[in-house]
PDB file of C-alpha atoms in Angstrom:
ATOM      1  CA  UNK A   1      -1.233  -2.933 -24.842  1.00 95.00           C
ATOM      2  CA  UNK A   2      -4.193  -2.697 -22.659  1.00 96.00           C
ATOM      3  CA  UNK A   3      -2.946  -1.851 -19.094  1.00 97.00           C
ATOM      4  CA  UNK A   4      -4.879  -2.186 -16.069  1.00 97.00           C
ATOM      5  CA  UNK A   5      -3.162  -0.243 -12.692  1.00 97.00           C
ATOM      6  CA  UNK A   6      -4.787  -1.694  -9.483  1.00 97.00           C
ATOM      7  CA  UNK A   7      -4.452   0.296  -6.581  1.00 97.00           C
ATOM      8  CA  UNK A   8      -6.236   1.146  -2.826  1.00 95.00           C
ATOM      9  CA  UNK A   9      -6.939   4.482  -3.567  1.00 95.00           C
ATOM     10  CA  UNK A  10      -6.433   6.919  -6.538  1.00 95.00           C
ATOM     11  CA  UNK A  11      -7.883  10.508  -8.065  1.00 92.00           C
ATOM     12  CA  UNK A  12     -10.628  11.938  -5.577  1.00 90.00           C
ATOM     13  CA  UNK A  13      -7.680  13.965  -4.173  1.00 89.00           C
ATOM     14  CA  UNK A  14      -6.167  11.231  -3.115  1.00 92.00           C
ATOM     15  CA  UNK A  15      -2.390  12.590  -3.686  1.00 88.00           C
ATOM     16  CA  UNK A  16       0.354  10.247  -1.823  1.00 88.00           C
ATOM     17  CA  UNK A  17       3.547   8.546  -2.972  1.00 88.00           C
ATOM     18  CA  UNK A  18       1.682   5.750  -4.621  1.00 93.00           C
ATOM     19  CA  UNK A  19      -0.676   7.878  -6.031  1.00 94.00           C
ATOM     20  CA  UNK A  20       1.473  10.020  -7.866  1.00 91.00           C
ATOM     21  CA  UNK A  21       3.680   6.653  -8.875  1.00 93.00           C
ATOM     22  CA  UNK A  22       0.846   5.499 -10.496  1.00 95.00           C
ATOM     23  CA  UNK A  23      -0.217   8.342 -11.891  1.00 94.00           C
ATOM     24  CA  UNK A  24       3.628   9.243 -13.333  1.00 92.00           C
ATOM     25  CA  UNK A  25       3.455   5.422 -14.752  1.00 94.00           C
ATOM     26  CA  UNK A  26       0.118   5.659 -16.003  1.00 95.00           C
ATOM     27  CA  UNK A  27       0.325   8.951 -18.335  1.00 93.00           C
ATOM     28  CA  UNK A  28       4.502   7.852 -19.520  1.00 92.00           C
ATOM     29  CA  UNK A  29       2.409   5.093 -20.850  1.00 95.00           C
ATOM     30  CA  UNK A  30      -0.145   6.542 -22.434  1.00 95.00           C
ATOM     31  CA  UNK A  31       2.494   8.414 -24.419  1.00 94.00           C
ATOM     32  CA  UNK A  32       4.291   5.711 -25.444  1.00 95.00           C
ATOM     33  CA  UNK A  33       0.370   4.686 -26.959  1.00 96.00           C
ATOM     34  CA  UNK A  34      -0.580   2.013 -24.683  1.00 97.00           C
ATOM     35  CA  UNK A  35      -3.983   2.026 -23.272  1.00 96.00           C
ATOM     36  CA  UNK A  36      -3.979   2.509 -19.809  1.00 97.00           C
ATOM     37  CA  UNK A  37      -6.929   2.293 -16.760  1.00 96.00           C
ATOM     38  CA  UNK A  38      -7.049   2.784 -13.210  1.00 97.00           C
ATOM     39  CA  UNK A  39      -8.781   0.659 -11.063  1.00 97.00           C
ATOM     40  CA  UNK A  40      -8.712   2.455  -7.473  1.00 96.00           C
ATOM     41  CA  UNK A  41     -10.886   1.956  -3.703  1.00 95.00           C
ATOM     42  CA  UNK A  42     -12.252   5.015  -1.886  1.00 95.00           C
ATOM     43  CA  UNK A  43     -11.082   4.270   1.676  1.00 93.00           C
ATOM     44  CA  UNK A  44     -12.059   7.848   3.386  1.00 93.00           C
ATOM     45  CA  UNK A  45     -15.122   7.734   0.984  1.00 92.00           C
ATOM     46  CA  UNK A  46     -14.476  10.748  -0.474  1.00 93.00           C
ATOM     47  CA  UNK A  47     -17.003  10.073  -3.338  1.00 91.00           C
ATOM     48  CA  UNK A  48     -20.007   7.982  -3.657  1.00 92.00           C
ATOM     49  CA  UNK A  49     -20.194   4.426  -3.386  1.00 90.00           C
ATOM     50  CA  UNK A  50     -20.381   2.559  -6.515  1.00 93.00           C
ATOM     51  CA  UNK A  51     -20.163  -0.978  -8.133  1.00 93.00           C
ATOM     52  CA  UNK A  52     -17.089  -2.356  -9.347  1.00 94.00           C
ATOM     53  CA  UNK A  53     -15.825  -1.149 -12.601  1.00 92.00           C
ATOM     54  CA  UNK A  54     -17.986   1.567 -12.578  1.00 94.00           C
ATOM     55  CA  UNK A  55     -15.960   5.113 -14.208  1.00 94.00           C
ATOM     56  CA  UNK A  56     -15.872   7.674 -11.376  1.00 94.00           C
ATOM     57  CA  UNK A  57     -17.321  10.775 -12.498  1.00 89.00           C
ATOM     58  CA  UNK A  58     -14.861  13.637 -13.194  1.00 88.00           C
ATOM     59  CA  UNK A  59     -12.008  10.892 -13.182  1.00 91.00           C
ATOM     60  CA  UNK A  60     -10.333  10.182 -16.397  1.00 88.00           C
ATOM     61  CA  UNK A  61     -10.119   6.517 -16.950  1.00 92.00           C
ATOM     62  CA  UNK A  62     -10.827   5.924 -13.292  1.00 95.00           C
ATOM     63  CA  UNK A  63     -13.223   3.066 -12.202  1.00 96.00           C
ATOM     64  CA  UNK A  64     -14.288   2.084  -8.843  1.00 96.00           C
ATOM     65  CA  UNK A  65     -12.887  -1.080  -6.719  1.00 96.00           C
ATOM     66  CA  UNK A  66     -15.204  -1.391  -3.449  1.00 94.00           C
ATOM     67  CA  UNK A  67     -12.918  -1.535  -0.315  1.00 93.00           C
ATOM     68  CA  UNK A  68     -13.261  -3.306   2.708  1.00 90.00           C
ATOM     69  CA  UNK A  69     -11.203  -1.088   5.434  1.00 88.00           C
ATOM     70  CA  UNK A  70      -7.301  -2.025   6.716  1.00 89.00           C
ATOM     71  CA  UNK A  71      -7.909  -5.903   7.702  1.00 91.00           C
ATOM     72  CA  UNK A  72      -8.645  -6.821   4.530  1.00 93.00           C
ATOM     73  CA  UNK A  73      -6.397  -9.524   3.228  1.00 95.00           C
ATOM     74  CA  UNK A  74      -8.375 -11.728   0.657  1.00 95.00           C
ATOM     75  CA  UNK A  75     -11.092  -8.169  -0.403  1.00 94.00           C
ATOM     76  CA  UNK A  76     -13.268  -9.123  -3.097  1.00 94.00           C
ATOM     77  CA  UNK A  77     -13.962 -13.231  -4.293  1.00 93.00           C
ATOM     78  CA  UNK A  78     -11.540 -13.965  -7.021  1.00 95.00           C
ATOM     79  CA  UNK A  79     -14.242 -15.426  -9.036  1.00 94.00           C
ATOM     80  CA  UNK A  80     -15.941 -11.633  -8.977  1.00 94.00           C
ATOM     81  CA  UNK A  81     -12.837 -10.098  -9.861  1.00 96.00           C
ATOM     82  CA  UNK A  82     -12.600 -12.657 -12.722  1.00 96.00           C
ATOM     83  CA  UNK A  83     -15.584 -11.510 -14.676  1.00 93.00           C
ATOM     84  CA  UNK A  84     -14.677  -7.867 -14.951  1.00 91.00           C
ATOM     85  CA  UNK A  85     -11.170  -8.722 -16.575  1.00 95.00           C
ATOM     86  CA  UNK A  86     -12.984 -10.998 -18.642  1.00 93.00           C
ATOM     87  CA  UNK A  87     -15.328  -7.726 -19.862  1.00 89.00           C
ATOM     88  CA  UNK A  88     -11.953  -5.833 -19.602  1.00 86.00           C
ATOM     89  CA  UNK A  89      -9.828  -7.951 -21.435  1.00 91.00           C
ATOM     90  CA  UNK A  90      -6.464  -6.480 -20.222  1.00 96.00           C
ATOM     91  CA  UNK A  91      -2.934  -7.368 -21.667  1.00 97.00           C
ATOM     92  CA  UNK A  92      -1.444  -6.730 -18.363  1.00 97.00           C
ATOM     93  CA  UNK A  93      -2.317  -6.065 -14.773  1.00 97.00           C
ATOM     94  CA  UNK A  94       0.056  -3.934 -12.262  1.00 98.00           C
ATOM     95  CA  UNK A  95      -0.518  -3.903  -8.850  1.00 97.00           C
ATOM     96  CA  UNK A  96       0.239  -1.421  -6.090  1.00 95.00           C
ATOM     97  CA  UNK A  97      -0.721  -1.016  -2.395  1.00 90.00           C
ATOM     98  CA  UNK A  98      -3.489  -3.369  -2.330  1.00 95.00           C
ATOM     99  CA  UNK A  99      -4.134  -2.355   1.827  1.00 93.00           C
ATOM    100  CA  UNK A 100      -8.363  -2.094   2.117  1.00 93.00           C
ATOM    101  CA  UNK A 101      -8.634  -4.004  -0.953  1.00 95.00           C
ATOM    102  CA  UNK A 102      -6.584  -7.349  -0.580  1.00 95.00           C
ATOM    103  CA  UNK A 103      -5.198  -9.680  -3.016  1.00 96.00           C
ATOM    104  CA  UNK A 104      -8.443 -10.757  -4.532  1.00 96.00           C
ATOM    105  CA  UNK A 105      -7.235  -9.406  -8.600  1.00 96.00           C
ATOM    106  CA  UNK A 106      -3.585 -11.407  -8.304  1.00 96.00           C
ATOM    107  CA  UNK A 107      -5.685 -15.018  -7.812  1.00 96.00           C
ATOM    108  CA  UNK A 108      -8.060 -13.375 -10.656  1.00 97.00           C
ATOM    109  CA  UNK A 109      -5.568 -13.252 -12.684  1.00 96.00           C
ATOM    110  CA  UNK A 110      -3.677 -16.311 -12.009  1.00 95.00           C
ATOM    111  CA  UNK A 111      -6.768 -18.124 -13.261  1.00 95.00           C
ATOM    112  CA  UNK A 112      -7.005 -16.213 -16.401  1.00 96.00           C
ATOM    113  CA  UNK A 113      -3.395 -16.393 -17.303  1.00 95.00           C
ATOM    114  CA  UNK A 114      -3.111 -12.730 -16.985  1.00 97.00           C
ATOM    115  CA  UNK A 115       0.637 -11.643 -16.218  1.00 97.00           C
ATOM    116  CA  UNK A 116      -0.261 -10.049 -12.891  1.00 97.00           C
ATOM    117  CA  UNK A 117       3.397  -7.469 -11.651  1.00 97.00           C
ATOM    118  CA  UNK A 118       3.261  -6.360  -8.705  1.00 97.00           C
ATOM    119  CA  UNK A 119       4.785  -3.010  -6.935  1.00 97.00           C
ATOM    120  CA  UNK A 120       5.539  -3.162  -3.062  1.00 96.00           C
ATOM    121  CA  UNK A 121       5.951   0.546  -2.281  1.00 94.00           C
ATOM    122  CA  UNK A 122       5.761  -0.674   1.637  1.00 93.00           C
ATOM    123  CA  UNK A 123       5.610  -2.988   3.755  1.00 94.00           C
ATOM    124  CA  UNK A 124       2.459  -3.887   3.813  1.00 95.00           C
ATOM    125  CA  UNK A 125       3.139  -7.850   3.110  1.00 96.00           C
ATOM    126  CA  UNK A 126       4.516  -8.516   6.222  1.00 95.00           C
ATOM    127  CA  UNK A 127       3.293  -5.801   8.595  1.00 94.00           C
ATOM    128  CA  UNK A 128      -0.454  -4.882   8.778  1.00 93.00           C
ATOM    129  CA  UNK A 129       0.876  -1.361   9.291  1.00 92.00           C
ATOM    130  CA  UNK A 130       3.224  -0.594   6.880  1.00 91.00           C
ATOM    131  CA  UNK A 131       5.871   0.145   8.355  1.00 91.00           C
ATOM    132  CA  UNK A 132       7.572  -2.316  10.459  1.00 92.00           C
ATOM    133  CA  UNK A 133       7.461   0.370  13.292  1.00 91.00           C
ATOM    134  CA  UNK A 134       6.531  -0.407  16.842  1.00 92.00           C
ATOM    135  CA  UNK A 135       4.918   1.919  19.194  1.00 90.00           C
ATOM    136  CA  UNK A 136       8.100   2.733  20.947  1.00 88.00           C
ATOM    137  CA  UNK A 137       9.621   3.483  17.438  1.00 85.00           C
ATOM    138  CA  UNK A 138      11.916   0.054  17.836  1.00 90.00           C
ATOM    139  CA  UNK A 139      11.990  -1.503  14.357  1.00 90.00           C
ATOM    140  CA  UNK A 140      10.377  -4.826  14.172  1.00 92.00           C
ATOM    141  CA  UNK A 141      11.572  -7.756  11.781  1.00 91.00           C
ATOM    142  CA  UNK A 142       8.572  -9.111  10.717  1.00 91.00           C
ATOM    143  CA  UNK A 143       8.048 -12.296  12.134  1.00 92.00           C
ATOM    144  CA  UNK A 144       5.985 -12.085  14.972  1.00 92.00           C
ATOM    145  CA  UNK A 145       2.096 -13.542  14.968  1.00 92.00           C
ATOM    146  CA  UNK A 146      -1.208 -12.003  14.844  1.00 92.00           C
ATOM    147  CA  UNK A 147      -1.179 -11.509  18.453  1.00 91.00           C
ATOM    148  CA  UNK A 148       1.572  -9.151  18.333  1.00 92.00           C
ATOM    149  CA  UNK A 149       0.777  -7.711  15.505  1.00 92.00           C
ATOM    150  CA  UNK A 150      -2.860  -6.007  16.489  1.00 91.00           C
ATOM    151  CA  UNK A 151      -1.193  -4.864  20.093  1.00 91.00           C
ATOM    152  CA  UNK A 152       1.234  -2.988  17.902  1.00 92.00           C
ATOM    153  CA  UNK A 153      -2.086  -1.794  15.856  1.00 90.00           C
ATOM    154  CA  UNK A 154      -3.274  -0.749  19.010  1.00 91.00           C
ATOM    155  CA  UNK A 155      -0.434   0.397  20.858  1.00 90.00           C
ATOM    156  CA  UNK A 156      -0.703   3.588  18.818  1.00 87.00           C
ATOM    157  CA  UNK A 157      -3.907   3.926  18.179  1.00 88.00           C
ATOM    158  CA  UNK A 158      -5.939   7.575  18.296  1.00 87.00           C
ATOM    159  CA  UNK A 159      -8.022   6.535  20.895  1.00 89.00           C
ATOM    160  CA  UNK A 160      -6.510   6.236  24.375  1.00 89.00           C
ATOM    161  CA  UNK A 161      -8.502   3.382  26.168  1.00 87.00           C
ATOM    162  CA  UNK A 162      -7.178   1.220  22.676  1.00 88.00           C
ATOM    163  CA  UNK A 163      -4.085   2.019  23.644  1.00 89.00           C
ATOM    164  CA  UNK A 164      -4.344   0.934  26.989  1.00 88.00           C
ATOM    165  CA  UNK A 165      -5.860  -2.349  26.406  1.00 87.00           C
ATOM    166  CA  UNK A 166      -2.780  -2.990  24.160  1.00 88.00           C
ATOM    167  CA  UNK A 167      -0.727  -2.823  27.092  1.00 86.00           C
ATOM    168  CA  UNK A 168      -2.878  -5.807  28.973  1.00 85.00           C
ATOM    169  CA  UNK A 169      -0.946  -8.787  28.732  1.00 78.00           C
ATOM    170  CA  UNK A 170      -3.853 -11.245  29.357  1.00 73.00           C
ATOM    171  CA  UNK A 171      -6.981 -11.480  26.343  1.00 76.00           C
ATOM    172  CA  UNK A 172      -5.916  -8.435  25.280  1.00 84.00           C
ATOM    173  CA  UNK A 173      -5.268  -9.033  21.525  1.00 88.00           C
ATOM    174  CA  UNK A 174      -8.454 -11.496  21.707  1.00 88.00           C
ATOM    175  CA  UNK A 175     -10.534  -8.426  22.826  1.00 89.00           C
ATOM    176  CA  UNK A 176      -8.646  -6.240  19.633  1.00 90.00           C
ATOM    177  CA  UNK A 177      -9.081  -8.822  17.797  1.00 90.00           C
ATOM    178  CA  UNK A 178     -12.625  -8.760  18.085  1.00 89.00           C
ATOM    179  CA  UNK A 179     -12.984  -5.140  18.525  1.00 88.00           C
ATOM    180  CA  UNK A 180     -11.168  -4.851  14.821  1.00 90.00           C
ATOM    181  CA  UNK A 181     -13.103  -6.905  13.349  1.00 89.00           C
ATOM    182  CA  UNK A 182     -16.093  -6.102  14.423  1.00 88.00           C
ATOM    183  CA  UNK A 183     -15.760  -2.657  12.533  1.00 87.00           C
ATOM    184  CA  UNK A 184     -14.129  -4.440   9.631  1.00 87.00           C
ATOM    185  CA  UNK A 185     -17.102  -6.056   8.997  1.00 87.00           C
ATOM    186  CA  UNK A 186     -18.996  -2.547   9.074  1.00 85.00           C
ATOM    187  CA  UNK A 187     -17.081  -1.925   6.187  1.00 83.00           C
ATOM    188  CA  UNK A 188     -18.176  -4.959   4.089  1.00 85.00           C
ATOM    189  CA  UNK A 189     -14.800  -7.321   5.375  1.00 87.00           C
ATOM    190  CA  UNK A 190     -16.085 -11.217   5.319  1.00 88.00           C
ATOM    191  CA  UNK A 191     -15.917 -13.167   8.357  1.00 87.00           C
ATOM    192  CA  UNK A 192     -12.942 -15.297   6.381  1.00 90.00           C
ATOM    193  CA  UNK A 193     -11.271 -12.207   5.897  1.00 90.00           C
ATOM    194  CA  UNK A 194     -11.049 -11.997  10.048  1.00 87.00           C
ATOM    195  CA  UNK A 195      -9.918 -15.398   9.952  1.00 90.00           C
ATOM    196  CA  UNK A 196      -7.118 -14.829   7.549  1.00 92.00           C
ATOM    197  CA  UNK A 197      -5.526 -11.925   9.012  1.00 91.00           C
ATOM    198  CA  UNK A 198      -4.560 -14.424  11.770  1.00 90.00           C
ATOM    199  CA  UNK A 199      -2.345 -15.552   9.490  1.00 93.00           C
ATOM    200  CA  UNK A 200      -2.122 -12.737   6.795  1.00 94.00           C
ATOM    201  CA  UNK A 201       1.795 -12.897   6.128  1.00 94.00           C
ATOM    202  CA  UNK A 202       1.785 -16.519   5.262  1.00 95.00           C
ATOM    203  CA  UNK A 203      -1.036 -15.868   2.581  1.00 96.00           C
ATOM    204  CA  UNK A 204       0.369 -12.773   1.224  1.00 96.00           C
ATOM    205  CA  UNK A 205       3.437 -13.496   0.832  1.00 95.00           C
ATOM    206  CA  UNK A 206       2.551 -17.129  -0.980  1.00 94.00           C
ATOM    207  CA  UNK A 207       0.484 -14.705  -3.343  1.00 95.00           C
ATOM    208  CA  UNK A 208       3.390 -12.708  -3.888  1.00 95.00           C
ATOM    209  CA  UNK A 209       5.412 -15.758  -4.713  1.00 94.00           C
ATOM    210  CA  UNK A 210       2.803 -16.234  -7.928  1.00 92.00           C
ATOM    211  CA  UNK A 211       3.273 -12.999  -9.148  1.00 95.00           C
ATOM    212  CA  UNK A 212       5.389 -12.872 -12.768  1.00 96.00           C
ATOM    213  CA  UNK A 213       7.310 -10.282 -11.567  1.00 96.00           C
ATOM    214  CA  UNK A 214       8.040  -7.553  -8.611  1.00 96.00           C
ATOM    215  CA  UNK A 215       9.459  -4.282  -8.543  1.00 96.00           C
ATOM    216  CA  UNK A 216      10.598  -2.736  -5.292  1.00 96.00           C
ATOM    217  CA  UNK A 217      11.503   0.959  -5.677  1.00 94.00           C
ATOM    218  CA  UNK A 218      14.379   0.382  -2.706  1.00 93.00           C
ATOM    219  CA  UNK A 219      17.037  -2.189  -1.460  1.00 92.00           C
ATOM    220  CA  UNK A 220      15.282  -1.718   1.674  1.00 90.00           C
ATOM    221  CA  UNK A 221      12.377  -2.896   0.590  1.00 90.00           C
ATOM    222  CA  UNK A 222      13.516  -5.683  -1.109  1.00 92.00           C
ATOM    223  CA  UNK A 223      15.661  -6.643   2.034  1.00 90.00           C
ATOM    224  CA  UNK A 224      12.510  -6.438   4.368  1.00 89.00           C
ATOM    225  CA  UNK A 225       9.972  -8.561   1.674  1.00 93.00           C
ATOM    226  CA  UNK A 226      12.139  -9.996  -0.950  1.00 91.00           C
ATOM    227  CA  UNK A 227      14.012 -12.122   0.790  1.00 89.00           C
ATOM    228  CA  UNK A 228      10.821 -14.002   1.939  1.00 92.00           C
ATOM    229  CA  UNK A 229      10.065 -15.194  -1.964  1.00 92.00           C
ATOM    230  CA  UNK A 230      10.907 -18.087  -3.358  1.00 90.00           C
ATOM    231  CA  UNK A 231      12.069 -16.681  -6.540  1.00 89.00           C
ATOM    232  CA  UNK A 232      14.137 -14.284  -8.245  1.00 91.00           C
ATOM    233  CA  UNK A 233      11.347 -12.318 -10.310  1.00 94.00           C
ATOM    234  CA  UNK A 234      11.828  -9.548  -8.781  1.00 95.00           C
ATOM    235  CA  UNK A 235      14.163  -6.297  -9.403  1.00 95.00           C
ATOM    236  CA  UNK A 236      14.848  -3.019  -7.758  1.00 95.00           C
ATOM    237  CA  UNK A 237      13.356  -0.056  -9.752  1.00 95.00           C
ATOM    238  CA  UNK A 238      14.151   3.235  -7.859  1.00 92.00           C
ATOM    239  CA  UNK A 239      11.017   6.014  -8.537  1.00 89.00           C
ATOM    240  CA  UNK A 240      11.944   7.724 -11.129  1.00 82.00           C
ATOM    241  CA  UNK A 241      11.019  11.866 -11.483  1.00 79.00           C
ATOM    242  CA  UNK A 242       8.943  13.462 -14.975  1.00 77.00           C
ATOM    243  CA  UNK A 243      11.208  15.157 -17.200  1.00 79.00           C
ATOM    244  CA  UNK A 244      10.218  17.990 -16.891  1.00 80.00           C
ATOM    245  CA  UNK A 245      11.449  18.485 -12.552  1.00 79.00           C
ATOM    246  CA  UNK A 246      14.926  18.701 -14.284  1.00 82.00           C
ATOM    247  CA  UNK A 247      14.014  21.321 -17.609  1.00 83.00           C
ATOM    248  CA  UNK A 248      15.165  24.514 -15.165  1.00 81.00           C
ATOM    249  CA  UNK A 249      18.264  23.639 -12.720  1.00 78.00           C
ATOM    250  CA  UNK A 250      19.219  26.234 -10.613  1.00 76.00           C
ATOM    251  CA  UNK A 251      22.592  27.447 -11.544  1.00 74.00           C
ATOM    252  CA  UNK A 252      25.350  26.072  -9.347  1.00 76.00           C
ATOM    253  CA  UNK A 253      25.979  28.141  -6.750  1.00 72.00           C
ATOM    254  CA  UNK A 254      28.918  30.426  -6.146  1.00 74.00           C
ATOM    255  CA  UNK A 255      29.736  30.458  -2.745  1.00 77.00           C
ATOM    256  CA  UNK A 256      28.095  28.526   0.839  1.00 79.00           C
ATOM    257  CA  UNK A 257      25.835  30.508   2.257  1.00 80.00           C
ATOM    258  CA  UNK A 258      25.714  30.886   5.813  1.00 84.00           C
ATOM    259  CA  UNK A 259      23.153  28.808   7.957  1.00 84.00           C
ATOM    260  CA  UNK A 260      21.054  31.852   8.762  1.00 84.00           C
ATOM    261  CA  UNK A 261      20.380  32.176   4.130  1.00 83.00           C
ATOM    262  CA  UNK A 262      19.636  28.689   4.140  1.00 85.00           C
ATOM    263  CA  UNK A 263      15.751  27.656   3.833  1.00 87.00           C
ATOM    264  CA  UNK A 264      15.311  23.618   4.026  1.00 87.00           C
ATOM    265  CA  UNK A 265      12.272  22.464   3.100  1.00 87.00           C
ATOM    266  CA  UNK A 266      10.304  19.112   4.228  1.00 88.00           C
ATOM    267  CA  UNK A 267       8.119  17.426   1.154  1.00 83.00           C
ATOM    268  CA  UNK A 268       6.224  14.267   2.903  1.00 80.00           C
ATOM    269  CA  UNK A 269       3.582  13.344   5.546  1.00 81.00           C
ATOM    270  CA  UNK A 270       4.158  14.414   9.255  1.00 85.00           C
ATOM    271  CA  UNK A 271       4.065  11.082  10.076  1.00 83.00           C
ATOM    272  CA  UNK A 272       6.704   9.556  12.125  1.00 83.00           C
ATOM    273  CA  UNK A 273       7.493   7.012  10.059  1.00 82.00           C
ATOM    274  CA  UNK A 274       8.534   9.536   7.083  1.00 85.00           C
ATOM    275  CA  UNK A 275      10.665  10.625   9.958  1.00 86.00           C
ATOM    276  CA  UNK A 276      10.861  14.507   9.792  1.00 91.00           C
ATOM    277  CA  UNK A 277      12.057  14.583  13.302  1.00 91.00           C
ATOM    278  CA  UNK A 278      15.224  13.278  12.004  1.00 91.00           C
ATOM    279  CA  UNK A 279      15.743  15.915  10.072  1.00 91.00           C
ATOM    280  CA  UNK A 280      15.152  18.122  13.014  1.00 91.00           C
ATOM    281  CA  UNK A 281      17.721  16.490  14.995  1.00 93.00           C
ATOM    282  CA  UNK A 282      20.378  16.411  12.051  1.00 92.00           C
ATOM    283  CA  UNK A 283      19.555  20.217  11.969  1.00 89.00           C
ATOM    284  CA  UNK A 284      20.277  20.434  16.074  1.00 91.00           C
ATOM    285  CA  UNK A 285      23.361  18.302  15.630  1.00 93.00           C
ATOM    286  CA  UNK A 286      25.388  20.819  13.241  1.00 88.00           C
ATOM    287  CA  UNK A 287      24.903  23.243  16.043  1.00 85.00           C
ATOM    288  CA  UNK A 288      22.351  26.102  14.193  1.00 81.00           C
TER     289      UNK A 288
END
């Protein structure tokens, strides 16, 4: 089979949890002899800017998707997207994290009666961040409207004067609105796009509703988007680990060591989201 992966972001040392899920799924594949390409933005720009479908040099069967920065809901016209699967010609297209490049390739495919699967490593369908995480670190559920959402966007933001027009009750997520936008567009985002991510979880989800199938790697995540589609194509795949993490286990040890002979390690972002704080608090909690 002829396999197309469609991702935000890939090679370019570009080295995250989906990355390295779609680069697991992409070489199991290519051992079991199907044919397999990546089709990947540049968000930080880390290489030049190219046209899309264009092979990224020193990337193995990697080819360029133009992004259009976080607001991007719609990315590139369908009708675009159309005529490089037709010179592609893929069996099957998978798609994963489509944040800065939208949900242009799903309607592609839908017109060209290409099964179209889709990943959701996050929550990206339903929150424009991710993660479902408010500023205060008070979990939201999803639901509330644009307005909301870019205060949240804001109410964390790098830049301290953002922050503190998030917490202006009046106009304020006009003037965000606007401000986000505005730099959107910088990036290549269409004026529709703007429009649309007023009402980005009603569109994405109804895209994710035409998708032949799902996977969501945790009941969690099928909880938090899942339960939104109108269908049961969907499944819970867990991520799965190479073979070759488990060809030299440690032998089992003999006795507990002490806390003071213990090293625990931390694998992940230091975001707060990934939550290592937890960790640090579990640690506090058993008194070492």
């Amino acid at each position: 089979m002829k396999i197309l992966q469609v991702t935000m972001q890939f090679g370019r040392s570009y080295t995250q949890g989906t990355e390295r899920y779609v680069a697991t799924l992409s070489d199991t594949l290519r051992a079991r002899g199907h044919e397999v390409q990546v089709l990947a933005g540049d968000p930080l720009r880390l290489g030049p800017k190219q046209k899309l479908g264009e092979p990224v040099a020193g990337e193995n069967c990697l080819l360029y998707y133009p992004t259009r920065g976080w607001m991007t809901v719609l990315g590139l016209r369908p009708g675009r997207l159309a005529a490089r699967l037709r010179e592609h010609r893929p069996d099957i297209v998978h798609l994963n994290t489509p944040a800065h490049i939208g949900v242009g390739m799903m309607i592609a495919c839908n017109r060209l009666g290409i099964p179209c699967v889709v990943t959701v490593h996050d929550y990206w369908w339903v929150c424009p961040k991710g993660t479902l995480l408010r500023p205060d670190g008070a979990l939201c559920d999803g639901t509330p409207g644009w307005a909301t959402c870019v205060r949240c966007m804001a109410g964390d933001h790098p830049r301290g004067w953002v922050r503190k027009l998030a917490a202006v009750p009046v106009l304020s997520a006009w003037l965000l609105m606007k401000l986000f936008s505005a730099r959107a567009m910088c990036r290549g985002m269409t004026m529709a796009d703007g429009w649309r991510w007023m009402w980005r979880r009603w569109f994405l989800i109804r895209q994710l509703d035409l998708a032949d199938f799902a996977i969501f790697p945790s009941k969690a995540m099928a909880m938090g988007v899942a339960s939104r589609l109108s269908h049961r194509r969907w499944k819970v795949i867990p991520n799965g680990l190479p073979a070759e993490w488990f060809e030299n286990p440690r032998p089992p040890a003999t006795a507990v060591k002490p806390p003071e002979e213990l090293t625990i390690g931390y694998a992940g972002a230091l975001a707060p989201h990934k939550a290592p704080h937890l960790l640090l608090e579990a640690v506090r909690l058993l008194g070492w």
